[in-house]
Coordinates of C-alpha atoms in Angstrom, one line a residue:
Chain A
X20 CA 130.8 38.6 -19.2
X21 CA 130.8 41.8 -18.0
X22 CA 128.4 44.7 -20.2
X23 CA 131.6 46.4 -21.6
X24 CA 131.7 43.1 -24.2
X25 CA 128.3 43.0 -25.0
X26 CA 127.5 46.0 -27.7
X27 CA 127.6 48.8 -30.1
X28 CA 127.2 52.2 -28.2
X29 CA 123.6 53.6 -28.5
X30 CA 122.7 56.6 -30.6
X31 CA 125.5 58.9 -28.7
X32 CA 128.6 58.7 -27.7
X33 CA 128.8 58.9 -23.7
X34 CA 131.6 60.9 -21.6
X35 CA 132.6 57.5 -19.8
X36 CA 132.9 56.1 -23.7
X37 CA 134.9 58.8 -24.3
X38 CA 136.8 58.3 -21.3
X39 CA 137.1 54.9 -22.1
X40 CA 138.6 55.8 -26.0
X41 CA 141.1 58.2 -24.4
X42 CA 143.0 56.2 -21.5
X43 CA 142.6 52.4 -23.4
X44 CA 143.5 52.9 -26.7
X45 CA 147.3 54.0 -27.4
X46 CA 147.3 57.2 -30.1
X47 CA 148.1 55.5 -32.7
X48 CA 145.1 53.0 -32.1
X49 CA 142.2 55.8 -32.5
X50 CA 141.3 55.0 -36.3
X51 CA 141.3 59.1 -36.7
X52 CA 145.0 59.3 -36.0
X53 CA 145.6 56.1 -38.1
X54 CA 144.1 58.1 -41.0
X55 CA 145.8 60.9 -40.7
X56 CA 149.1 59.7 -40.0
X57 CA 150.6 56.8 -42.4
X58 CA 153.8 54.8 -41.7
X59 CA 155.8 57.0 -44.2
X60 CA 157.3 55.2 -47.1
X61 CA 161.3 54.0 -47.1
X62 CA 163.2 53.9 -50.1
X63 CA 164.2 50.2 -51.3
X64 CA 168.4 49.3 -51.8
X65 CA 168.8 48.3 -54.9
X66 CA 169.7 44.3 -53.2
X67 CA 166.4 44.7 -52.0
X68 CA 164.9 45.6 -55.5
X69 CA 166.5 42.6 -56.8
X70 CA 165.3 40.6 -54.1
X71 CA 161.9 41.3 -54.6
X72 CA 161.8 41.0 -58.3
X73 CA 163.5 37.5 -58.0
X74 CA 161.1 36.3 -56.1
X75 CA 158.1 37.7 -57.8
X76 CA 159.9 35.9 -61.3
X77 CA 160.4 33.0 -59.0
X78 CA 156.4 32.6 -58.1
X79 CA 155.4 33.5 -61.8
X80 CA 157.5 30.6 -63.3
X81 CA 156.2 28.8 -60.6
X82 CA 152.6 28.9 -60.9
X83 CA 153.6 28.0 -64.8
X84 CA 154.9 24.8 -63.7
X85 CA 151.1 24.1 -61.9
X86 CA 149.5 25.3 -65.2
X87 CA 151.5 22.7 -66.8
X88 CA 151.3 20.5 -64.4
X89 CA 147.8 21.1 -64.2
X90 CA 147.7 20.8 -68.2
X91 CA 149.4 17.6 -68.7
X92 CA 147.1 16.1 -65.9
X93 CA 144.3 17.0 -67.6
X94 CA 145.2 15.6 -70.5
Chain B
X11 CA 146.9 61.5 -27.7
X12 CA 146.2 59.0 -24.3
X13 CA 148.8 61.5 -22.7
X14 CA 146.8 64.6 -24.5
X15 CA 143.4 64.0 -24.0
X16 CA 142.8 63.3 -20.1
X17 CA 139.3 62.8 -19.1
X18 CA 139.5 66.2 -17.4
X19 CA 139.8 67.3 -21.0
X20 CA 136.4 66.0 -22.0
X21 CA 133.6 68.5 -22.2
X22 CA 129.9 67.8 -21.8
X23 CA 127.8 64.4 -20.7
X24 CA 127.4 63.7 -23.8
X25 CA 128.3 64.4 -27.7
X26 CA 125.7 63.6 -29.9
X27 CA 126.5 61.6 -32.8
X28 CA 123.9 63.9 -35.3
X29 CA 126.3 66.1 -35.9
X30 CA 128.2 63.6 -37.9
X31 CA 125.4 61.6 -38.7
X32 CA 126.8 59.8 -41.9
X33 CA 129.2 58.1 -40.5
X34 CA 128.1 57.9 -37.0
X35 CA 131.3 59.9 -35.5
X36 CA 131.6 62.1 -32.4
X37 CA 134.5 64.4 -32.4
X38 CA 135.9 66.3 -29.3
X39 CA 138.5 68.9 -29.9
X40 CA 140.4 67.7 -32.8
X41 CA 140.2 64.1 -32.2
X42 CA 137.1 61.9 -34.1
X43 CA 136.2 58.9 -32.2
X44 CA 134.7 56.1 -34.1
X45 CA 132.2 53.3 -33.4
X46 CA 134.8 51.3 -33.9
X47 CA 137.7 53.1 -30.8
X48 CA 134.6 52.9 -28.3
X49 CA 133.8 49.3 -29.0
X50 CA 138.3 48.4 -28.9
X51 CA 138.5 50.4 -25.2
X52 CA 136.0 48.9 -24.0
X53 CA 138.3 45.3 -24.6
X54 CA 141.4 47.4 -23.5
X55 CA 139.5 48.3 -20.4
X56 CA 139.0 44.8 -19.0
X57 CA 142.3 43.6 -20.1
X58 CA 144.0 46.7 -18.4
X59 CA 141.9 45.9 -15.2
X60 CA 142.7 42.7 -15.1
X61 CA 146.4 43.2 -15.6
X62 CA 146.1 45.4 -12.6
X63 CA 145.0 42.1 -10.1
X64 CA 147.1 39.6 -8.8
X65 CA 147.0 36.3 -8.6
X66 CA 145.9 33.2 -10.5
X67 CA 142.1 33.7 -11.0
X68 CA 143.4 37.5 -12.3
X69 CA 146.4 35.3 -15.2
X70 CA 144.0 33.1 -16.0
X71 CA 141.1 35.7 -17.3
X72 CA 144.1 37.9 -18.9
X73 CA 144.9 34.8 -20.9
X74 CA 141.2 34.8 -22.0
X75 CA 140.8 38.1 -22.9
X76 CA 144.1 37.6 -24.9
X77 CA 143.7 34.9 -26.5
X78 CA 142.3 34.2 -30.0
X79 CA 144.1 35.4 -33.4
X80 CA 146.6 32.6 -32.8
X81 CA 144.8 29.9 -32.2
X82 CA 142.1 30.7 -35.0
X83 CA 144.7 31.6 -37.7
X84 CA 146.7 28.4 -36.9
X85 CA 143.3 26.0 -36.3
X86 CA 142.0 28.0 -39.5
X87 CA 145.1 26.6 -41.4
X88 CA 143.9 23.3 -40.9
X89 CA 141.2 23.8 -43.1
X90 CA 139.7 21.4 -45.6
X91 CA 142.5 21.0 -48.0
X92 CA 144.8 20.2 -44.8
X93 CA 143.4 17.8 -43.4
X94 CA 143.2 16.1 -47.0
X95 CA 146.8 16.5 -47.4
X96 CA 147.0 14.4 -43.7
X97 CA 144.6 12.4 -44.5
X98 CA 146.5 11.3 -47.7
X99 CA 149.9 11.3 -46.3
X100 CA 148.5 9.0 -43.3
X101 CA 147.0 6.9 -46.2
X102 CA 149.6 6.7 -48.1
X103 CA 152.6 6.2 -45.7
X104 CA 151.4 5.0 -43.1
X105 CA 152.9 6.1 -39.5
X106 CA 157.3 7.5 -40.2
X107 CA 158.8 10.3 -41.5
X108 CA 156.2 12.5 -41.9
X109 CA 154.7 12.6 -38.1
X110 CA 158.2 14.3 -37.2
X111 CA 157.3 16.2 -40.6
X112 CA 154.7 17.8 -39.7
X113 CA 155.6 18.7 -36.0
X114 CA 158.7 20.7 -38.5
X115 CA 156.0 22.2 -40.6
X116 CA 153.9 23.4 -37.5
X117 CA 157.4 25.0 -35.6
X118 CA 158.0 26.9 -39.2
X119 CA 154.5 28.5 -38.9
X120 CA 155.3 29.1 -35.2
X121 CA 158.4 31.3 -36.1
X122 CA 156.6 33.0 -39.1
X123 CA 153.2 34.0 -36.9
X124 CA 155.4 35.4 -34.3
X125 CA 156.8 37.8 -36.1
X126 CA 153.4 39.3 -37.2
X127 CA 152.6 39.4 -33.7
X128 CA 154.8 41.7 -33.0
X129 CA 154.3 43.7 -36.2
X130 CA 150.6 43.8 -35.6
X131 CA 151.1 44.8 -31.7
X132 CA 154.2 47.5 -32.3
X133 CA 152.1 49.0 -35.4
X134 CA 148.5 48.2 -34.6
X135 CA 148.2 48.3 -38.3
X136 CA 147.8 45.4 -40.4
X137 CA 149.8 43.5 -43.0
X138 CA 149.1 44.6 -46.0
X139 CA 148.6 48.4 -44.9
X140 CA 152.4 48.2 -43.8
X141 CA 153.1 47.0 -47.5
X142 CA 151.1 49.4 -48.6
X143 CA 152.7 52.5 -47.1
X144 CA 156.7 51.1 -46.5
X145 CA 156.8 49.8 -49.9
X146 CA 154.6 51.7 -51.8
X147 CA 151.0 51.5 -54.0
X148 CA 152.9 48.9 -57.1
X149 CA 153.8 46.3 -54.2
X150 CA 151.2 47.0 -51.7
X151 CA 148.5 46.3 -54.7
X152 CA 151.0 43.3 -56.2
X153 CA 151.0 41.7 -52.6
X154 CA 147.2 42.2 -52.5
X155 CA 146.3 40.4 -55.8
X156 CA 148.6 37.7 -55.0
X157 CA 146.6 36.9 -51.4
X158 CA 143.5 37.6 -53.2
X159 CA 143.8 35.0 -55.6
X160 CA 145.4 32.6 -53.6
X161 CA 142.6 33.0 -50.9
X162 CA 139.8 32.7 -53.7
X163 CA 141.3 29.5 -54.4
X164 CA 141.0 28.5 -51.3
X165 CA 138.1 29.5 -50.5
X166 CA 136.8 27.0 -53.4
X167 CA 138.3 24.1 -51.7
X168 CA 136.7 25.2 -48.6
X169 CA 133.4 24.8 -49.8
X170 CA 134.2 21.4 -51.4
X171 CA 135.4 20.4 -48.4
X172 CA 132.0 21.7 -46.9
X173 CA 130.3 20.2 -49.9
X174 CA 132.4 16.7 -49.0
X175 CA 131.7 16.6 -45.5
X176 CA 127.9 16.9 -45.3
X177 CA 128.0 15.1 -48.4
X178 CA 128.4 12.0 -46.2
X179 CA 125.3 12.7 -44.1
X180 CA 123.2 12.6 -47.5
X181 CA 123.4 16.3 -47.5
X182 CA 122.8 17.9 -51.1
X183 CA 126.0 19.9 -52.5
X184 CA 123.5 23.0 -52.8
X185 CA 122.1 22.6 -49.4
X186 CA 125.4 22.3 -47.9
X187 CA 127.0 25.3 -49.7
X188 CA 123.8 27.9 -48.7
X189 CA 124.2 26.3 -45.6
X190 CA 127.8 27.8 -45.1
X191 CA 127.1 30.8 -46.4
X192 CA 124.7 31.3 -43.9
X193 CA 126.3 30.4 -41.2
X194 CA 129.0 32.6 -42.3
X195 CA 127.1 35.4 -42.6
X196 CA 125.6 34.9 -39.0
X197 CA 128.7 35.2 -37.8
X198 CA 129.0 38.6 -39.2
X199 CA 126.0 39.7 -37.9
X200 CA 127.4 40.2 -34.3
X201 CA 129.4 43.2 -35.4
X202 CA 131.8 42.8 -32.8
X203 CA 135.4 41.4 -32.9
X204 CA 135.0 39.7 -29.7
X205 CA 131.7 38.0 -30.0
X206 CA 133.1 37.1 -33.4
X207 CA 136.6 36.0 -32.4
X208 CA 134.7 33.5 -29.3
X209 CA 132.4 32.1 -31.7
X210 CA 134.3 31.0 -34.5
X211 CA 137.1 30.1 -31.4
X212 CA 134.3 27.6 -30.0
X213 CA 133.8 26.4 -33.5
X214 CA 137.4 25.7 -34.4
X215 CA 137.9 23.6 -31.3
X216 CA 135.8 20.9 -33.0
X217 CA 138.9 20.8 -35.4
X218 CA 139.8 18.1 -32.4
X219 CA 137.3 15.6 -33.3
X220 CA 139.7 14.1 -35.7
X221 CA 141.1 13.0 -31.9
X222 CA 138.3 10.6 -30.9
X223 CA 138.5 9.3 -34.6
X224 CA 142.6 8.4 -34.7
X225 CA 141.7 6.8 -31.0
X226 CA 139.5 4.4 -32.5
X227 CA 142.2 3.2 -35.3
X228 CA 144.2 1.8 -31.8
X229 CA 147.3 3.6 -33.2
X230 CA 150.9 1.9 -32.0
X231 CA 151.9 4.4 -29.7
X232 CA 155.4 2.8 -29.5
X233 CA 155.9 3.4 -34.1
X234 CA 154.5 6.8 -33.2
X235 CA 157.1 8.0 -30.7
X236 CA 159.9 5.7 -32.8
X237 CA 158.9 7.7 -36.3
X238 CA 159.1 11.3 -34.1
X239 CA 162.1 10.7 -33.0
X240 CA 163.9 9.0 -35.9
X241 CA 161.9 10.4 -38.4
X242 CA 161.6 7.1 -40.4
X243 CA 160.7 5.1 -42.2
X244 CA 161.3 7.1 -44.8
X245 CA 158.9 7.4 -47.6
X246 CA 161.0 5.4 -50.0
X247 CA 162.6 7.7 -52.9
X248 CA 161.1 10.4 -53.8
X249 CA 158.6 9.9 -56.8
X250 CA 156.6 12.8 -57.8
X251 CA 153.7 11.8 -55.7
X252 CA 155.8 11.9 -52.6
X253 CA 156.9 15.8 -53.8
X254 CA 153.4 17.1 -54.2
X255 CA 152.3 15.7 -50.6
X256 CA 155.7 16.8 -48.9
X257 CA 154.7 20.2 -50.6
X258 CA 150.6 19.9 -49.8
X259 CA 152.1 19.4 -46.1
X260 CA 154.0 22.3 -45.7
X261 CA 151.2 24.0 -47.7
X262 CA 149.1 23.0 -44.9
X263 CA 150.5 24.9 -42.6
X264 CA 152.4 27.9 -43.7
X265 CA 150.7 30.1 -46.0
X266 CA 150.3 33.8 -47.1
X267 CA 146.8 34.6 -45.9
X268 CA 147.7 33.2 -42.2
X269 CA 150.3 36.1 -42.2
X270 CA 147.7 39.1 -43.1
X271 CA 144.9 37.3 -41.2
X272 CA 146.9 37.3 -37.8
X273 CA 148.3 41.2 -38.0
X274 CA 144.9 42.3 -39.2
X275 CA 143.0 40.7 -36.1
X276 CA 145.8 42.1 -33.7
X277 CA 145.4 45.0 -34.5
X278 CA 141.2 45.0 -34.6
X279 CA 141.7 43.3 -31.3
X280 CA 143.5 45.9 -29.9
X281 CA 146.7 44.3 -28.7
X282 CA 149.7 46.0 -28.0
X283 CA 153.3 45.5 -27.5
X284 CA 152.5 45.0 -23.4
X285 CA 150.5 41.8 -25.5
X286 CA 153.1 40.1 -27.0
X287 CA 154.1 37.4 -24.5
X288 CA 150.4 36.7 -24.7
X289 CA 150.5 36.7 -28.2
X290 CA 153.6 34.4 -28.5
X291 CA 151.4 32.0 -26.1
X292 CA 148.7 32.0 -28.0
X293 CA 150.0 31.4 -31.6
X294 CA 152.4 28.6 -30.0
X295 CA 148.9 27.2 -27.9
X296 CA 147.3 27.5 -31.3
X297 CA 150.1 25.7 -33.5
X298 CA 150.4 22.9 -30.5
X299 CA 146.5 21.8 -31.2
X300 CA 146.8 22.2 -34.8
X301 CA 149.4 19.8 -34.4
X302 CA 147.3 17.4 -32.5
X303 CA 144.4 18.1 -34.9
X304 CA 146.7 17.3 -37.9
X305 CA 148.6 14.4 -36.6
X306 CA 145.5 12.5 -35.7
X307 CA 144.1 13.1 -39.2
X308 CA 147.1 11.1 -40.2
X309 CA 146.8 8.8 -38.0
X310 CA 143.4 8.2 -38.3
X311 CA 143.7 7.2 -42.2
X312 CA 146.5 5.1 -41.5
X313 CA 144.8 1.8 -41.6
X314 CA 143.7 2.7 -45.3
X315 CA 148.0 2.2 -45.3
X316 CA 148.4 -0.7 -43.7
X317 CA 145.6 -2.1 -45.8
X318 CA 147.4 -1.3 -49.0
X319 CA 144.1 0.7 -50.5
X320 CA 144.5 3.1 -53.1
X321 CA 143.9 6.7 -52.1
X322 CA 145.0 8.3 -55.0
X323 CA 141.5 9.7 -55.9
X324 CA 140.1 10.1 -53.0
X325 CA 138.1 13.0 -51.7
X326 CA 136.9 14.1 -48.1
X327 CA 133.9 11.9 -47.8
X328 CA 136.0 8.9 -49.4
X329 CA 138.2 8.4 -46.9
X330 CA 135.3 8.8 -44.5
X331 CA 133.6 6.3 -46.1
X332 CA 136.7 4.0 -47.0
X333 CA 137.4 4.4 -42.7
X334 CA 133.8 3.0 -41.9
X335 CA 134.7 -0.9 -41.7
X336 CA 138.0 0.5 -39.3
X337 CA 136.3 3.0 -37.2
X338 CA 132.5 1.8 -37.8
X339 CA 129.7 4.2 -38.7
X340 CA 129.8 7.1 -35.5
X341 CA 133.9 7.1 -36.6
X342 CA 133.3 7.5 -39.6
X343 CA 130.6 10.4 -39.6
X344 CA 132.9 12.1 -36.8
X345 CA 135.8 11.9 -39.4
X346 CA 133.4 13.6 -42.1
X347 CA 132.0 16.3 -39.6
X348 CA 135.7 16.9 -39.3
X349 CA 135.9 18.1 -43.0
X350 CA 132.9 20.2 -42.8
X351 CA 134.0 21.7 -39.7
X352 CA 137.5 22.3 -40.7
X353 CA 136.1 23.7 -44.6
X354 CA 133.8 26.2 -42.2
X355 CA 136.2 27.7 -39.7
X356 CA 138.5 28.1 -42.7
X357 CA 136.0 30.2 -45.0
X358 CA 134.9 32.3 -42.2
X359 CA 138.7 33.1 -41.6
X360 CA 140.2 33.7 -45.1
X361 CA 137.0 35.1 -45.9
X362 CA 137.9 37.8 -43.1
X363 CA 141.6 38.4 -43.6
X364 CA 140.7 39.1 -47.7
X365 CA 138.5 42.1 -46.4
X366 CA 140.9 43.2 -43.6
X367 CA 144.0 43.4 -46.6
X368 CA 141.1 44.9 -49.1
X369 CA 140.2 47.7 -46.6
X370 CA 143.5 48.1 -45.7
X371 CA 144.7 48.6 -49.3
X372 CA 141.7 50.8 -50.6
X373 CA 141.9 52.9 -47.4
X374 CA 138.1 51.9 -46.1
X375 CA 136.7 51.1 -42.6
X376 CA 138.0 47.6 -41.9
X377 CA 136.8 46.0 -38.9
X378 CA 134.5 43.5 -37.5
X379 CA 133.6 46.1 -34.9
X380 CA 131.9 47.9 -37.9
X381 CA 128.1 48.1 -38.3
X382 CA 127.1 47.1 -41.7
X383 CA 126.5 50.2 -43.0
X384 CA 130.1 51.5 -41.8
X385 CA 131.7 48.8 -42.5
X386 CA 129.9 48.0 -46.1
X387 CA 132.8 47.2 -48.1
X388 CA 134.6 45.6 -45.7
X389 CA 131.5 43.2 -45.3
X390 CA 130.9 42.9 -48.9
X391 CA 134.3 42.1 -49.8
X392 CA 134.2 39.1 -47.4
X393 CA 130.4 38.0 -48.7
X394 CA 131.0 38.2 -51.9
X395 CA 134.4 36.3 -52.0
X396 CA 132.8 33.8 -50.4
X397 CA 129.1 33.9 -52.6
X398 CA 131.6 33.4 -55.5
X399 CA 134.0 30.4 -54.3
X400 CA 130.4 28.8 -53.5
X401 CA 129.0 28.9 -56.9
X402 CA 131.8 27.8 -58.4
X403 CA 131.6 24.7 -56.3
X404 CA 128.6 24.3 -57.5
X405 CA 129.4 24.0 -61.1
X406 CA 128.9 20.6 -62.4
X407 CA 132.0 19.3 -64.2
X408 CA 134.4 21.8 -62.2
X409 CA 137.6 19.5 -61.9
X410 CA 137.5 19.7 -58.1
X411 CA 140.7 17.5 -57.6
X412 CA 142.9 19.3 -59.6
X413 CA 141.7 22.8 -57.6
X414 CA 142.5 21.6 -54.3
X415 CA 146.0 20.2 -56.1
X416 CA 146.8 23.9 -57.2
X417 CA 146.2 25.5 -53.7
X418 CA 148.3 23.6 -51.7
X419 CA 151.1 24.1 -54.0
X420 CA 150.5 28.1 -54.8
X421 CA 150.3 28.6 -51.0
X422 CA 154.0 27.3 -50.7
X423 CA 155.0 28.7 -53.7
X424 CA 153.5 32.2 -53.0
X425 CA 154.9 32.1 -49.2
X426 CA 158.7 33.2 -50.3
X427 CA 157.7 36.4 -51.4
X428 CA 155.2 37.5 -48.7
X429 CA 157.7 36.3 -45.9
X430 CA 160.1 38.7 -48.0
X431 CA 158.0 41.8 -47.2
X432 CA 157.0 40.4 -43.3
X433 CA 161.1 39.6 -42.8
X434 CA 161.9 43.7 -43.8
X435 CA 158.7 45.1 -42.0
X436 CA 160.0 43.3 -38.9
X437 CA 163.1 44.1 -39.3
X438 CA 162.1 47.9 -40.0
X439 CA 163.5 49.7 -36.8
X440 CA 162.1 52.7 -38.1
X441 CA 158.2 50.9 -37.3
X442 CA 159.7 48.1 -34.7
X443 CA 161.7 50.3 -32.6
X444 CA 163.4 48.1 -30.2
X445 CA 161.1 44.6 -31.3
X446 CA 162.8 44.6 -34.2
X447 CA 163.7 40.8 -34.9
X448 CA 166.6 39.4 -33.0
X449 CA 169.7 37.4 -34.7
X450 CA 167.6 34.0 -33.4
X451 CA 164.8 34.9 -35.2
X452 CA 166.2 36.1 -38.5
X453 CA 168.4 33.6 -38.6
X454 CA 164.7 31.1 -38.4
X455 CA 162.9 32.8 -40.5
X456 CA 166.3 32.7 -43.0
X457 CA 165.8 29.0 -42.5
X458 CA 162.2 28.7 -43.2
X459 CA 162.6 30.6 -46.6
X460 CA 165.2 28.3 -47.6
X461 CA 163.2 24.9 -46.5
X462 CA 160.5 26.6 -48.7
X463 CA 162.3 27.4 -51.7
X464 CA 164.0 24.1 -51.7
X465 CA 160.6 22.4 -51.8
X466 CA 159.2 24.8 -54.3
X467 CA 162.1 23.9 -56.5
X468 CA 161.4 20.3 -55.6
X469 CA 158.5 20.1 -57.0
X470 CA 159.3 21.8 -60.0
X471 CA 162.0 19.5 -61.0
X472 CA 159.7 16.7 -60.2
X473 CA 156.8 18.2 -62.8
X474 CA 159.6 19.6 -65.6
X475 CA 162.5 16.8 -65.0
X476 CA 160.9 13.9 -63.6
X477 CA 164.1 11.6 -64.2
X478 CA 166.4 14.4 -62.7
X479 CA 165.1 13.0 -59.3
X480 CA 166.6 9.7 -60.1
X481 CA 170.1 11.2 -59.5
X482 CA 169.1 12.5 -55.9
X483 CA 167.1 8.8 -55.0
X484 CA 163.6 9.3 -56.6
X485 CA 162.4 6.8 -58.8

């Protein structure tokens, strides 16, 4: 393995580590332009509303029928 | 910004780190670069060589570098639990319906990784980030709670598995649990993605010894390739027992965490959408021995089958010990290492991807290329998930069973609504660009929500409506 893999960067950060940030990484990879720039948020259809609560009602009866399950088990 | 900033750009040998001393960050210009970016290019920078060579020598190292969240999320997913739920089906039906059954269940978690392949590569962001920001803070914090609990859960039946395994080398249940927490915690300590990523790969291919183990059952090779094609026998009606393990099966192998554990580790790795043939290898690679791992689980136990012993009870180290007279004492012990192995790899893993979705969620550094002190929620999050599940293990009187029972089913359960939010985040264009999923894959991913609803609804008719199965064959 070559010494690239091996560690953390010392105590500063080195032109050829700089070099190596800038022409590796694609821009939206450097965690500083991650932080500043968010995917920006999309407004949900109202199908897709009904979707989502459907299937969050779906997984909360759901998980009641373990508790039961669970319960009667139990007992 | 790769376009922006040339090298020719850079001014100075050096920028000292002291003038951002607290969180150990150089800027140049107007760009901060982090611990974390140096120790990624310096990946990128020997995969991008490498994809500049020719040859065989030159594939072969690409693949190596490339390698890794695949196979570890889907040899993760055969964690303790799993291999329980093979070990019971093998147990309890012997070799038919369910070898081709699980093959099914291992091509459904094929089509669901790939999609947060792509996600992870186009994005470079992980899962629950995405939910986070497309959806909003109610669903992005919903999604989060759900995959915490779920992995908490898990993470219990990890450490019994753990706790079950080195049980059966006379290991005590305390021993084995600090144990696990050390080892995890080692892990940790290399503070790099890479060193992690080849250590815990190197640990999950032990997830294999279940081979050697269904070799010395002598399986009929000839009933094998009969059942896979045929898919029979069948199990014989389908009784409520038969429900719960057709649902602990597909539990096995497609669940929520998988999905934020993948993107997340794509996108520490560093992969990008030049990655993604890679990445489809890898996560098919990776489901392909987690098939092997898993069918030889169920073959291994099927003896107990053809014996007629009960198995109804039984936990990790029972079946290791109810194998001994079939497999002898070194089968045996390889079966229970099997357990321990497959409980570790898979608390290491969930461990991780709870701490990638926490940072994710509450906007802190999230990476195993952290240091501690950058990285100290991130690390904390994963420690302390995992220094809880363990006590609670420890707990005498803890109905262990009836834990692992609830896991399997709450992962299938709880996979509908997370493949909801990965099925519109891949289908995004406005974040996918051209990957956006193609009819094929849709129309797959369509099928695998179905199959899991169906089951879901299965077993609740079976727990609410027992005798409503009687109309559709059960008994």
């Amino acid at each position: 393995m070559e010494k690239q893999f091996d560690s953390a960067p010392g105590s500063e950060v080195s032109r050829e580590e700089l070099t190596a940030v800038m022409t590796s990484l694609e821009p939206d990879q450097i965690i500083f332009t991650k932080e500043q720039h968010h995917c920006p948020r999309r407004r949900l259809t109202r199908t897709e509303m009904l979707l989502f609560w459907a299937l969050r009602i779906y997984l909360v009866f759901m998980v009641g029928v373990v508790v039961y399950q669970i319960w009667t088990g139990v007992r | 910004m790769k376009e922006a900033k040339t090298t020719s750009e850079l001014k100075g040998d050096a920028v000292p780190r002291s003038g951002l001393k607290n969180d150990s960050r150089a800027s140049i210009n107007d760009v901060v670069i982090t611990h974390e970016d140096i120790d990624r290019a310096h990946d990128r920078e020997q995969v991008s060589k490498t994809r500049a060579r020719r040859g065989f020598r030159p594939r072969l190292r690409l693949f190596w570098l490339l390698i890794g969240p695949g196979i570890l999320v889907m040899l993760g997913e055969n964690d303790g639990p799993s291999m329980l739920s093979y070990a019971a089906t093998g147990a309890r039906f012997g070799i038919g319906f369910f070898v081709p059954f699980i093959v099914l269940t291992f091509a459904m978690a094929c089509v669901v990784q790939e999609m947060t392949v792509r996600l992870g590569a186009a994005t470079h962001r992980g899962h629950a980030e995405l939910i986070f920001d497309r959806f909003g803070p109610f669903w992005g914090w919903f999604s989060m709670i759900d995959l915490m609990i779920g992995n908490f859960l898990t993470l219990v039946t990890e450490f019994i598995a753990i706790r079950a395994g080195l049980g059966f080398f006379g290991v005590r249940p305390a021993v084995a649990v600090l144990g696990a927490l050390v080892v995890l915690s080692v892990a940790l300590m290399t503070h790099r993605y890479w060193t992690w990523e080849r250590i815990i790969l190197g640990a999950a291919m032990f997830n294999l010894v279940f081979v050697p183990v269904a070799l010395l059952t002598h399986p009929h090779w000839g009933m094998v390739g009969r059942a896979l094609v045929t898919w029979r026998p069948l199990p014989g009606g389908i009784p409520q027992e038969t429900v719960l393990i057709l649902l602990a099966d597909i539990g096995a192998t497609v669940t929520p965490w998988m999905l934020f554990f993948q993107q997340s580790a794509i996108a520490d790795k560093g992969l990008t959408t030049r990655d993604i043939r890679m990445g489809r290898i890898d996560t098919v690679l990776g489901a392909a021995l987690a098939t092997v791992a898993a069918l030889a689980t169920m073959l291994a136990t099927t003896p107990l089958f053809m014996h007629h012993m009960s198995t109804a009870n039984f936990e990790a180290a029972e079946f290791a010990q109810a194998l001994q007279p079939f497999i002898g004492h070194w089968g045996a012990a390889l079966f229970a290492l099997g357990i321990f192995e497959a409980g570790m790899v898979a608390a290491i893993t969930i461990s991780t991807s709870s701490a990638y979705a926490f940072g994710e969620v509450a906007r802190r550094p999230h990476s195993l290329n952290l240091p501690f002190r950058q990285g100290r929620t991130f690390y904390l999050v994963l420690l302390v998930e995992a220094v809880a599940a363990a006590g609670l293990v420890l707990i005498p009187g803890i109905p262990l069973v009836y834990i692992v029972l609830l896991v399997n089913v709450i992962a299938v359960l709880a996979m509908p609504p997370a493949l909801l939010f990965l099925y519109m985040l891949v289908n995004d264009r406005e974040i996918m660009g051209v990957l956006v999923s193609p009819l094929w894959a849709n129309v797959l991913a369509l099928g695998v929500v179905i199959i899991l609803i169906g089951a879901g609804l299965l077993f609740g008719i079976s727990v609410i409506a027992p005798n409503a199965l009687a109309i559709i064959g059960g008994r």
